[in-house]
Short mmCIF file of C-alpha atoms and ligand atoms in Angstrom, two decimals:
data_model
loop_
_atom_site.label_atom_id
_atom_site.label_comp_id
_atom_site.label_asym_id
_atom_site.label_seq_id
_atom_site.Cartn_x
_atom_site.Cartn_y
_atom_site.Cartn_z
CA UNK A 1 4.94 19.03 -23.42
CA UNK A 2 1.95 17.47 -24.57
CA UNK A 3 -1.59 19.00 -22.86
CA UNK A 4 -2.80 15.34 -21.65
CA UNK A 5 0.38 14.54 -19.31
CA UNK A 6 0.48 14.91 -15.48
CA UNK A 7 3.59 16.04 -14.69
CA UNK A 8 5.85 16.05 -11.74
CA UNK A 9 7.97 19.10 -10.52
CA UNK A 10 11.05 19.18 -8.49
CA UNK A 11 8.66 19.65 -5.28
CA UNK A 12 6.63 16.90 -5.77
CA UNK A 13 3.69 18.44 -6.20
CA UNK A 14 1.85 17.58 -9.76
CA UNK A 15 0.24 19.32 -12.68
CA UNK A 16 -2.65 18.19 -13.62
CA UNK A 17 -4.29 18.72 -16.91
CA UNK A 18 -8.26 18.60 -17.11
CA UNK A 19 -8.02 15.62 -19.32
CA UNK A 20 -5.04 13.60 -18.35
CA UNK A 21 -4.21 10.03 -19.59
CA UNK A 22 -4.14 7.10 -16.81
CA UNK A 23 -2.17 4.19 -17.88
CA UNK A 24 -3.97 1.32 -16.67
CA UNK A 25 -2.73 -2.44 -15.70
CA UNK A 26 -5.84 -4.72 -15.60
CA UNK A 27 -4.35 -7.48 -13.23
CA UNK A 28 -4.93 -11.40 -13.49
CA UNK A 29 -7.89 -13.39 -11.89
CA UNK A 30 -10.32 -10.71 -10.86
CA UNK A 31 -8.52 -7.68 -12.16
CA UNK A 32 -11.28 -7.26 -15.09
CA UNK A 33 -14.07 -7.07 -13.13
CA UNK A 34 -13.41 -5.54 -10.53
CA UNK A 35 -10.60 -3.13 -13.30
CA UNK A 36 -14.22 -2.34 -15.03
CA UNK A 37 -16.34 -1.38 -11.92
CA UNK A 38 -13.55 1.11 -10.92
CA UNK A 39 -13.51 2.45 -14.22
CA UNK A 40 -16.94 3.69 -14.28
CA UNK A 41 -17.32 4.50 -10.58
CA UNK A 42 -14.14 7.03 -11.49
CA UNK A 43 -15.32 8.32 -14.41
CA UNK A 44 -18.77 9.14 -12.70
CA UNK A 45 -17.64 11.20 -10.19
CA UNK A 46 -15.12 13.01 -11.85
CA UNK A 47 -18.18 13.84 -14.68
CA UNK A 48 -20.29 14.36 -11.77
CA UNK A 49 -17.78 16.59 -9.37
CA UNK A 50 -16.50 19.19 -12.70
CA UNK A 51 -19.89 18.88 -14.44
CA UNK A 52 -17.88 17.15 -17.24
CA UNK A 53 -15.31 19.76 -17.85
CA UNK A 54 -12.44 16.99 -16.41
CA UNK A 55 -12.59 13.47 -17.59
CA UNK A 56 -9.66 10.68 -17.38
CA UNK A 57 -8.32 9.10 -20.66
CA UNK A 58 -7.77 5.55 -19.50
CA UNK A 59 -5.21 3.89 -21.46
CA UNK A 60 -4.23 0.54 -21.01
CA UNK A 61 -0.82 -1.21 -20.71
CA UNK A 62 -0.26 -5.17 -20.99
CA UNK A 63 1.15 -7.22 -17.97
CA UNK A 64 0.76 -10.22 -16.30
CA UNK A 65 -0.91 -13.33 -18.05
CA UNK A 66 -2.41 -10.78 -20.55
CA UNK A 67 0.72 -9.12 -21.34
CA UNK A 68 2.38 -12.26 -21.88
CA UNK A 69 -0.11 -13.52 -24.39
CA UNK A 70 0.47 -10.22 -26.27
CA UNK A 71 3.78 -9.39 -26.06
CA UNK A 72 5.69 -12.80 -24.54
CA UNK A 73 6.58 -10.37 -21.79
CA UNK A 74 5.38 -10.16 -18.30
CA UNK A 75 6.44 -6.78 -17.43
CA UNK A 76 6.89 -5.12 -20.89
CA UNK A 77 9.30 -2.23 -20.83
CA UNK A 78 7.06 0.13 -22.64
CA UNK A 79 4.42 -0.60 -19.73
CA UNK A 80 7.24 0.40 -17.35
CA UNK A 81 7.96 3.36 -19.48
CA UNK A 82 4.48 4.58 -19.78
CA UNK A 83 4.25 4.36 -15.66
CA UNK A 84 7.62 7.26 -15.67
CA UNK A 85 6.09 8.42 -18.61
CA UNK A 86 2.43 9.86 -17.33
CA UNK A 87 3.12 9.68 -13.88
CA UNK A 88 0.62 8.19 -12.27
CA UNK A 89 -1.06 5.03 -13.21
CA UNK A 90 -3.51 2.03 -11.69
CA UNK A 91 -3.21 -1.57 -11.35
CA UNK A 92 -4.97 -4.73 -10.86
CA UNK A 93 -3.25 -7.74 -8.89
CA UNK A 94 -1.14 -9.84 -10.86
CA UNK A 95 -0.09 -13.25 -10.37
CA UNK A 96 3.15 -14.85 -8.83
CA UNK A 97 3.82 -18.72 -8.76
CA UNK A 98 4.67 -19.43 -5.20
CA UNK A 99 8.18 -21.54 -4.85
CA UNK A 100 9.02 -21.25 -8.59
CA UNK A 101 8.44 -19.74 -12.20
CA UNK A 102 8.78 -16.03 -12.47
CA UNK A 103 9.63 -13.22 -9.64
CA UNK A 104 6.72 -11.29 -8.75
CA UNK A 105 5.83 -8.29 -10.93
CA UNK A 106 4.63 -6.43 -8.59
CA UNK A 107 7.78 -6.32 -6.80
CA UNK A 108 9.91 -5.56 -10.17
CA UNK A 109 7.51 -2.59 -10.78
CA UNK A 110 7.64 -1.37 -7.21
CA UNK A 111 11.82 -1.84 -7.36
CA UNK A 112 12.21 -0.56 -11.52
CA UNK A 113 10.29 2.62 -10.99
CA UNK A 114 11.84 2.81 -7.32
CA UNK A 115 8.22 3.44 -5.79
CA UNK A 116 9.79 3.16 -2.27
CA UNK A 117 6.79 3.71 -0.22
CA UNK A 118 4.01 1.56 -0.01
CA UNK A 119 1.03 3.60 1.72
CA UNK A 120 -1.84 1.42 2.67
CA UNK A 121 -4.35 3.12 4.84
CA UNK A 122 -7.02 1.42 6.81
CA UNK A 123 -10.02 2.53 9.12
CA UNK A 124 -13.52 1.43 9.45
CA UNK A 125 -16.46 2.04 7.45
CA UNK A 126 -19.92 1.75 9.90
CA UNK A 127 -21.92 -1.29 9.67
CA UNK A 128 -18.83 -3.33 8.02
CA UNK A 129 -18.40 -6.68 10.08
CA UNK A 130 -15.32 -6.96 12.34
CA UNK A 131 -14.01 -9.21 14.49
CA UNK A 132 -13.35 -6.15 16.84
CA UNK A 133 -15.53 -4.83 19.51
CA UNK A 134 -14.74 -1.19 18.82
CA UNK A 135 -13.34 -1.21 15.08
CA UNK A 136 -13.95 2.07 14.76
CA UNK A 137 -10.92 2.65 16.47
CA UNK A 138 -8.43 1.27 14.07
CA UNK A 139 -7.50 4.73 12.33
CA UNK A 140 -3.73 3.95 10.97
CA UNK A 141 -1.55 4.28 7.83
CA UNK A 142 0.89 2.12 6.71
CA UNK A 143 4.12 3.36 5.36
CA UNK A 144 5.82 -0.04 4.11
CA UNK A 145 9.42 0.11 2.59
CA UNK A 146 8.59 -0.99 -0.77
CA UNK A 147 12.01 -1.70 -2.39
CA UNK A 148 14.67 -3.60 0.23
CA UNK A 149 14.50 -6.33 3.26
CA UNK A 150 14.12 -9.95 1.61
CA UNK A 151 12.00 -8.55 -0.99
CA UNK A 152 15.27 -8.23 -3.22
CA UNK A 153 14.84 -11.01 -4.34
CA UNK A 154 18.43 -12.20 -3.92
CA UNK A 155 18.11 -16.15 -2.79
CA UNK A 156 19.73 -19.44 -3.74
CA UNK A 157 18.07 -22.65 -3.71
CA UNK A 158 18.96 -25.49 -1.59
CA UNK A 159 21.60 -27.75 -3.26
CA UNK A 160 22.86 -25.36 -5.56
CA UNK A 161 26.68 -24.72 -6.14
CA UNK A 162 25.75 -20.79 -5.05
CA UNK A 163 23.74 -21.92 -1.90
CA UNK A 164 27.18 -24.12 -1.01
CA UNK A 165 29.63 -21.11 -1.65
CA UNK A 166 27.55 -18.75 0.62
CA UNK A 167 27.68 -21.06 3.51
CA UNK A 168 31.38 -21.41 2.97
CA UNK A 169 31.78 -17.87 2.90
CA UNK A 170 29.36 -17.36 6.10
CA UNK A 171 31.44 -20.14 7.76
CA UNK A 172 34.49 -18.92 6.74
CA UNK A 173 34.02 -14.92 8.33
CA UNK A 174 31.51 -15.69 11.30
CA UNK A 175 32.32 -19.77 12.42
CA UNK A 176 28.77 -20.83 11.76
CA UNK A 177 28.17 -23.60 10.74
CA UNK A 178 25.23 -24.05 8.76
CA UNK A 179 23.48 -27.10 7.68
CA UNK A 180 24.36 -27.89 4.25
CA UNK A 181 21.02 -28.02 2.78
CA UNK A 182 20.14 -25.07 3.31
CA UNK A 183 18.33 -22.75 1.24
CA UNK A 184 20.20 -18.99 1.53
CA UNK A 185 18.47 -15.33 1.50
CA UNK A 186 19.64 -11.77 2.16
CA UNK A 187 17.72 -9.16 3.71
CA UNK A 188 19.82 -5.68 2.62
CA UNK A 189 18.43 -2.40 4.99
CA UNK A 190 20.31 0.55 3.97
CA UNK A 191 19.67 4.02 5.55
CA UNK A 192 19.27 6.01 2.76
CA UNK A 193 15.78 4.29 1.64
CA UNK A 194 15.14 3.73 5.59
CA UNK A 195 15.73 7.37 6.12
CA UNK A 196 13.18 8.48 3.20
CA UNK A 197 10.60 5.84 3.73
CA UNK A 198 10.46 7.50 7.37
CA UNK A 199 10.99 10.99 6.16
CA UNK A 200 7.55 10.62 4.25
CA UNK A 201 5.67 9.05 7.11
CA UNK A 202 6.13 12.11 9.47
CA UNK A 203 5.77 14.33 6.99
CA UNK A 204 2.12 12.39 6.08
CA UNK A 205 1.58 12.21 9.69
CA UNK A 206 2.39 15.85 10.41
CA UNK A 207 -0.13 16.97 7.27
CA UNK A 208 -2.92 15.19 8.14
CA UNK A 209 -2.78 15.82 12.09
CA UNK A 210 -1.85 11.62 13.23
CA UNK A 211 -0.24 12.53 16.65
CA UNK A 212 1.88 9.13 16.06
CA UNK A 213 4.25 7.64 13.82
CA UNK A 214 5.22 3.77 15.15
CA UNK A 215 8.58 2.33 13.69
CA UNK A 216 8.18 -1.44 13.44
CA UNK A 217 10.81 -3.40 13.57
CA UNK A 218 12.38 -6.66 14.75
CA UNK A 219 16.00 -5.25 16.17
CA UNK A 220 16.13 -7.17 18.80
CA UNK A 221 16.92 -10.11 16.57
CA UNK A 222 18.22 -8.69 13.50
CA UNK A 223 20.07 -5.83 15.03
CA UNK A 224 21.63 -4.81 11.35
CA UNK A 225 18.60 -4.31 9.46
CA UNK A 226 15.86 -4.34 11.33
CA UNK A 227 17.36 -2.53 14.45
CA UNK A 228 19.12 0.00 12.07
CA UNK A 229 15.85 0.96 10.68
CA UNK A 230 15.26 1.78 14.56
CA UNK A 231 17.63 3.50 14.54
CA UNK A 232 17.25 5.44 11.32
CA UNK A 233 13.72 6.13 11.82
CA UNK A 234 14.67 8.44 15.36
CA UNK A 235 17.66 10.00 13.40
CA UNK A 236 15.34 10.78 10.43
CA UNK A 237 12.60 12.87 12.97
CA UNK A 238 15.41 14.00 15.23
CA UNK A 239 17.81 16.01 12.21
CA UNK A 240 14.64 16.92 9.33
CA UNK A 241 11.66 17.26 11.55
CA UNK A 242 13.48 18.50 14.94
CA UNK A 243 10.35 20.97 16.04
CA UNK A 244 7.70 19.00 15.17
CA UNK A 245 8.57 15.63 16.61
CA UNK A 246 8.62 14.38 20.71
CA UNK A 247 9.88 10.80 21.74
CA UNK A 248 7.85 8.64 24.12
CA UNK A 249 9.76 10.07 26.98
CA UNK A 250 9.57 13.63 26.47
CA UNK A 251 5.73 12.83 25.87
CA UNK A 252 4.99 11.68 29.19
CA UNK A 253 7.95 13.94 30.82
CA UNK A 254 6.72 17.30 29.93
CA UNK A 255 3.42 17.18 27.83
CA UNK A 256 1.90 14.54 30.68
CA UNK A 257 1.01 11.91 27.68
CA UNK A 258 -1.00 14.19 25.69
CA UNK A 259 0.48 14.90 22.00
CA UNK A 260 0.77 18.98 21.75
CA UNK A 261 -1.08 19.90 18.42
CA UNK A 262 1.19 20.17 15.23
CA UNK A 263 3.52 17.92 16.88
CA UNK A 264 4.26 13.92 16.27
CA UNK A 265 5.45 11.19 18.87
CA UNK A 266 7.93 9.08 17.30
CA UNK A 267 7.67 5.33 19.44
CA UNK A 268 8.80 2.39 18.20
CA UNK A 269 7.81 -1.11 19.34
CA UNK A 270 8.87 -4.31 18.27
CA UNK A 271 7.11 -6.27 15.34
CA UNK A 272 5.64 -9.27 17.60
CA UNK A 273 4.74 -7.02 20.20
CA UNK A 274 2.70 -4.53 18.05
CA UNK A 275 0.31 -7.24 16.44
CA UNK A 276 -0.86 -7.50 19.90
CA UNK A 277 -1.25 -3.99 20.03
CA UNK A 278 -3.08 -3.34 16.93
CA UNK A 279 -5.84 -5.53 18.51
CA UNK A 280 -6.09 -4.78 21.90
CA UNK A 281 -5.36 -0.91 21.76
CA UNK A 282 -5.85 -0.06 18.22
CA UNK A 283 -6.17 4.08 18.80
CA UNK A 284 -2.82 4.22 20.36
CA UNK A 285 -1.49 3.56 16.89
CA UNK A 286 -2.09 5.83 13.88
CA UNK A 287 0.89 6.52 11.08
CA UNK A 288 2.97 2.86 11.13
CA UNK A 289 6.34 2.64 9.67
CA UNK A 290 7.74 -0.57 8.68
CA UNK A 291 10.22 -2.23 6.52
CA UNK A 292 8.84 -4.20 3.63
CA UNK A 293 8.16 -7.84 5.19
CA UNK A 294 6.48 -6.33 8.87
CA UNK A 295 4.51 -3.58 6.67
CA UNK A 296 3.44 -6.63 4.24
CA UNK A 297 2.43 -9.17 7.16
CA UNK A 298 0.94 -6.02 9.17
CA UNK A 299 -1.49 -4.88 6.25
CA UNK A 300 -3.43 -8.29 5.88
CA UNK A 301 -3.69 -8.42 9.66
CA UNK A 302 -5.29 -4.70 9.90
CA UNK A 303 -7.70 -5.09 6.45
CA UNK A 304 -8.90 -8.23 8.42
CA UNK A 305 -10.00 -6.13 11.45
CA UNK A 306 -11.84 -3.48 9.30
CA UNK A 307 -13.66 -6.27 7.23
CA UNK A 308 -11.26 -7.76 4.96
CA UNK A 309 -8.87 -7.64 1.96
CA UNK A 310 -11.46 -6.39 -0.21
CA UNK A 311 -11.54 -3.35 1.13
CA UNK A 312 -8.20 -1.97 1.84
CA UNK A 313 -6.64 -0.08 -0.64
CA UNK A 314 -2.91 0.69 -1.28
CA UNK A 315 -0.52 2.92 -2.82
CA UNK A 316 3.25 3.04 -4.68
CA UNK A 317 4.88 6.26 -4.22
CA UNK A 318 7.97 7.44 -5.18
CA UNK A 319 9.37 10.78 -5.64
CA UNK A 320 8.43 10.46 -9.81
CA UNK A 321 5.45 8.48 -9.72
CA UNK A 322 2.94 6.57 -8.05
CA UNK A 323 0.73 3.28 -9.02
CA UNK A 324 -2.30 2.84 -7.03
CA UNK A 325 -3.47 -0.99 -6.34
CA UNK A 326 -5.61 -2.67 -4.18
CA UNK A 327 -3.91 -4.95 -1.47
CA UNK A 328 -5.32 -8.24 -2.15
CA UNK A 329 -4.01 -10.31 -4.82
CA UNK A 330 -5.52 -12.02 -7.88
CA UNK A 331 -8.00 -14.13 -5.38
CA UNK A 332 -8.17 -17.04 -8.29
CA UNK A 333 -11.28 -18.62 -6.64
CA UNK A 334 -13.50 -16.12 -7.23
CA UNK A 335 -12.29 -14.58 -10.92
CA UNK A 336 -14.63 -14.83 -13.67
CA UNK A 337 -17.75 -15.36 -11.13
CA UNK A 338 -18.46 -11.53 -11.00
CA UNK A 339 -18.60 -12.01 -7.06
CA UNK A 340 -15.51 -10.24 -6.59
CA UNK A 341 -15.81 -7.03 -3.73
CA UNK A 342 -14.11 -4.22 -6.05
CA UNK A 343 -13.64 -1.56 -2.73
CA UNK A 344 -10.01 -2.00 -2.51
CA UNK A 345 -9.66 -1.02 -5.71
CA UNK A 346 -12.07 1.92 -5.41
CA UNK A 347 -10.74 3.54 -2.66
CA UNK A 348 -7.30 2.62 -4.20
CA UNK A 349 -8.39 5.13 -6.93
CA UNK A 350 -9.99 7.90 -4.17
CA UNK A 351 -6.34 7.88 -2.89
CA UNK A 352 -5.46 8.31 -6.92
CA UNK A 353 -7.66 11.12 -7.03
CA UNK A 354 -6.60 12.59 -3.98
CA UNK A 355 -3.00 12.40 -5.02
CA UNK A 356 -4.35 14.12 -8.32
CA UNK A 357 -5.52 16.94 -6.29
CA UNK A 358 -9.11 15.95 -7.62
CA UNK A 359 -10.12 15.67 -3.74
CA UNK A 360 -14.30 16.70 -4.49
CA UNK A 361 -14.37 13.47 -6.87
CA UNK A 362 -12.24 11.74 -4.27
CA UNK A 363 -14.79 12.84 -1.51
CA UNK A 364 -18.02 11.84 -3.73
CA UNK A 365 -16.63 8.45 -3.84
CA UNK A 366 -15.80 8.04 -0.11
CA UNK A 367 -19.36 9.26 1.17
CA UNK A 368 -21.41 7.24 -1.46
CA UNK A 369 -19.04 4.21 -0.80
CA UNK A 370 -20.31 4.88 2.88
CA UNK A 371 -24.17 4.98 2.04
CA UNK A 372 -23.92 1.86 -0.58
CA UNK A 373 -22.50 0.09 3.00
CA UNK A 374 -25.33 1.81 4.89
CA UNK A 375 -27.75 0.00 2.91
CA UNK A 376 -26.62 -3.64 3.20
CA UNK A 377 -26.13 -4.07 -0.47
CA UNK A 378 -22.72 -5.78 -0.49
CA UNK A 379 -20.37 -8.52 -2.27
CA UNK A 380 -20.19 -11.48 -1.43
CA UNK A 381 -17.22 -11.45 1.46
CA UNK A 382 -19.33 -8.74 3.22
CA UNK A 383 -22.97 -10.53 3.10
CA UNK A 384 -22.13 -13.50 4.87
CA UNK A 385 -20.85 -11.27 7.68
CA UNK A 386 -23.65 -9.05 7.16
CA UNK A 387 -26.77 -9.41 9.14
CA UNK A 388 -29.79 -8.43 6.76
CA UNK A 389 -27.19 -8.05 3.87
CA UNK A 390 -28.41 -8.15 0.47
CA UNK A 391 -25.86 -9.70 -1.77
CA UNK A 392 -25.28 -7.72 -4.84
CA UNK A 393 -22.64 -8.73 -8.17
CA UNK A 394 -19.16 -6.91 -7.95
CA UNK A 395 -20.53 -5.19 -11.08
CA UNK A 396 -24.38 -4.08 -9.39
CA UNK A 397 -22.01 -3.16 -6.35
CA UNK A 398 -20.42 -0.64 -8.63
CA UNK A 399 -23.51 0.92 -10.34
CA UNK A 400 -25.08 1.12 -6.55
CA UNK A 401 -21.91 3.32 -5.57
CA UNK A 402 -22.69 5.44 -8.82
CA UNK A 403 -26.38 5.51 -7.72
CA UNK A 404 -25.09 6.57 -4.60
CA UNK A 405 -22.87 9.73 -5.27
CA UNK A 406 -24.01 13.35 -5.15
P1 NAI B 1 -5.52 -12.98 -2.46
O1 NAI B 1 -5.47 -11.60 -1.92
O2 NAI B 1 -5.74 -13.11 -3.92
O3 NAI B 1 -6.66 -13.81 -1.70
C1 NAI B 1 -6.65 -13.97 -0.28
C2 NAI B 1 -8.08 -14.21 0.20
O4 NAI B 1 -8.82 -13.00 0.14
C3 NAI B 1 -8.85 -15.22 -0.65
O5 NAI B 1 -9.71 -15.92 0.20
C4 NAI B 1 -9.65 -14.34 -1.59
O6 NAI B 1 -10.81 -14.97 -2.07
C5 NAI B 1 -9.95 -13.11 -0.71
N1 NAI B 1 -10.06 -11.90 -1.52
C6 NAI B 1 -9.02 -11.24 -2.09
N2 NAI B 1 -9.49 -10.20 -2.78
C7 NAI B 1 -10.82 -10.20 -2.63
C8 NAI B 1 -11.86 -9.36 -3.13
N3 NAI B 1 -11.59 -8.32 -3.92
N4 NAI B 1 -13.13 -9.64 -2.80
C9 NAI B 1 -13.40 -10.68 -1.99
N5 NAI B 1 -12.46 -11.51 -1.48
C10 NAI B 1 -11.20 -11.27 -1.82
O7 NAI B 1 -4.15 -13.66 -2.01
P2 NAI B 1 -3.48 -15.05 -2.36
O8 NAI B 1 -4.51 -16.11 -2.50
O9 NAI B 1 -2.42 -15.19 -1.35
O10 NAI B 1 -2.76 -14.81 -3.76
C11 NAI B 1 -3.33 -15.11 -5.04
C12 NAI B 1 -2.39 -14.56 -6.11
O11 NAI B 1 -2.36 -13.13 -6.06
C13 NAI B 1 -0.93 -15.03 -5.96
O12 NAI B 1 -0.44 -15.30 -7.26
C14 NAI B 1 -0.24 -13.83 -5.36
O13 NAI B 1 1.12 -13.76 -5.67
C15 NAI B 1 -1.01 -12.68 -6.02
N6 NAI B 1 -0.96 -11.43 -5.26
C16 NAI B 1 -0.83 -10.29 -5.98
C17 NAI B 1 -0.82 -9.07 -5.34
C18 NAI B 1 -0.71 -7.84 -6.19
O14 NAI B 1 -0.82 -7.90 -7.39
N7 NAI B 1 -0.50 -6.68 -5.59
C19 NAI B 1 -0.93 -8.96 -3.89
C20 NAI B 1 -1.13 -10.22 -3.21
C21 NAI B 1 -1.13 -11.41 -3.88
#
């Protein structure tokens, strides 16, 4: 065992050495700049929180358009390897070709390294525009499924000899007939990921005192997958968390609607249905489990009502390691301009920290993130929103977070 590796016990819980490597994926479009800004906010705070005795050895990993330059590979195994390897790592957006070209890497590193939950959390920071009236009370977590639904990426195009045999076959066993020019996907939900996607929600929920956990779904359409995951989600409280959890019913039957503390209502509501929730009764919602498409759709919707995909962060998790990204993707327009917002990486790399166990660095971060807001100095996205805003670069942005911590 070498001294600069976090590693990952049987529990889950991590060793962490004072000077542990980070592998690092830079990202396409703005994944430099805003890569860089992160890099010394991080390494800041950590000097700044352990009065230098901890400090992150950043190491970086190709991918993308940059590690296919280098390597002719988009994903290079040894970047995969390097992930399992030091156990947790960080990663800029990367770049998928919409309708052709090359499957998203994001996806294959997600699926490869079976990071099966995708935790995005989202709340309000004061003073940040909103298109609510009270977005201080959108408080939630996504869990997303991170590995199944569509995203497996098993589709045939329109025309081709595959597309033609499925629609035999489907014809054949259920008498539909579809048309012939049809383009063909599968959306596989099994119970076992279902089961510990949900299984990590409660437990999040019940650790950091959310009285809810919503399962999302669609079942009463796709009754298979996405009602199964309905389905899944109540067996998963009812058989591992038994004496913590309460349904809807028994809520309001014997606890007269008010959650008991150290217990978590499990509710469910259908996917349609809960985008109208999340707007017009956003603190009846707090832990949100989904499978991969709903928890995809449903984390653009919620960034926009806290101010916007540059500030919601995101996190991989599986039970070996974890990559922390931001949500947003490569946002092409704005790369190279140095107008980027770099918060969703950021606070992608407080939930790093946390994860680390490095919560005082984490919590350095958070409250000078808070005060740079405060002040009105803000990118781009947030100054035009921003009445009295002074725009600042997405590289001043970062040194007024450093300025910032204590
Ligand atoms: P996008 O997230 O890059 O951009 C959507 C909108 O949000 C744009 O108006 C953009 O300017 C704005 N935006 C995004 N990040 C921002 C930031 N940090 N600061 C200020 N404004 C920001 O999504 P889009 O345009 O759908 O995708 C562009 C590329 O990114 C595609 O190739 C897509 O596949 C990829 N992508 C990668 C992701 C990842 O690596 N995890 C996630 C989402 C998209």
């Amino acid at each position: 065992m070498t001294t600069d590796r976090i590693i990952i016990k049987k529990d889950g819980s991590l060793e962490v050495p004072e000077n542990p490597v980070i592998p690092f994926i830079e990202g396409d479009g703005i994944g430099p700049e805003i890569f860089s800004v992160l890099m010394v906010v991080i390494n800041a705070s950590v000097d700044a929180a352990y009065n230098g005795k901890r400090k992150i050895k950043w190491k970086e990993f190709p991918a993308g358009e940059k590690g296919f330059k280098n390597t002719e590979s988009w994903l290079p195994e040894e970047t995969v390897n390097a992930v399992k390897e030091y156990v947790v790592a960080v990663k800029g957006p990367l770049t998928t070709p919409v309708g052709e070209g090359i499957r998203s890497l994001n996806v294959q590193l997600r699926q490869s390294l079976d990071l099966y939950a995708n935790i995005r959390p989202v709340r309000h920071f004061p003073l940040v525009p909103s298109p609510m009236k009270k977005p201080h009370h959108v408080n939630m977590v996504i869990f997303r499924e991170n590995t199944e639904d569509v995203y497996a990426g098993i589709e045939w195009e329109a025309g081709s000899n595959d597309a033609k045999e499925m629609i035999s076959i489907i014809e054949k066993r259920t008498g539909i007939s579809l048309p012939h020019d049809s383009g063909i996907g599968i959306k596989p939900v099994s119970e076992r990921k279902t089961k510990r996607l949900v299984a990590r929600a409660i437990s999040f929920a019940l650790e950091n005192d959310f009285p809810s956990v919503t399962l999302m779904h669609k079942g009463n359409i796709m009754k298979f997958t996405e009602g199964a995951f309905r389905k899944w989600g109540y067996e998963t409280a009812e058989n591992m968390f038994a004496e913590k959890t309460l349904t809807e019913d028994d809520l309001y039957d014997s606890y007269k609607g008010s959650c008991p503390e150290g217990m978590v209502v499990i509710k469910d509501r259908i996917a349609d249905n809960l985008f109208q929730e999340i707007l017009l009764r956003p603190e009846s919602y707090h832990v949100i489990a989904a499978p991969n498409l709903n928890g995809d759709y449903l984390s653009d919707a919620l960034a926009a009502q806290v101010g916007g995909l540059g500030i919601a962060p995101g996190a991989n998790v599986g039970d070996h390691c974890a990559v922390f990204e931001a949500v947003h993707g490569t946002a092409p327009l704005l790369a190279g301009k140095d107008i980027a917002n770099p918060l969703s990486l950021i606070l992608s790399g407080v939930m790093m920290l946390e994860y680390m166990g490095w919560k005082e660095a984490a919590a350095m971060i958070e409250k000078a993130v808070e005060d740079t807001l405060k002040k009105g100095r803000v990118t781009n996205d947030l100054a035009v929103q921003m009445k009295g805003a002074v725009e600042v670069k997405c590289s001043e942005f970062g040194k007024e977070i450093i300025n910032n911590l204590s």
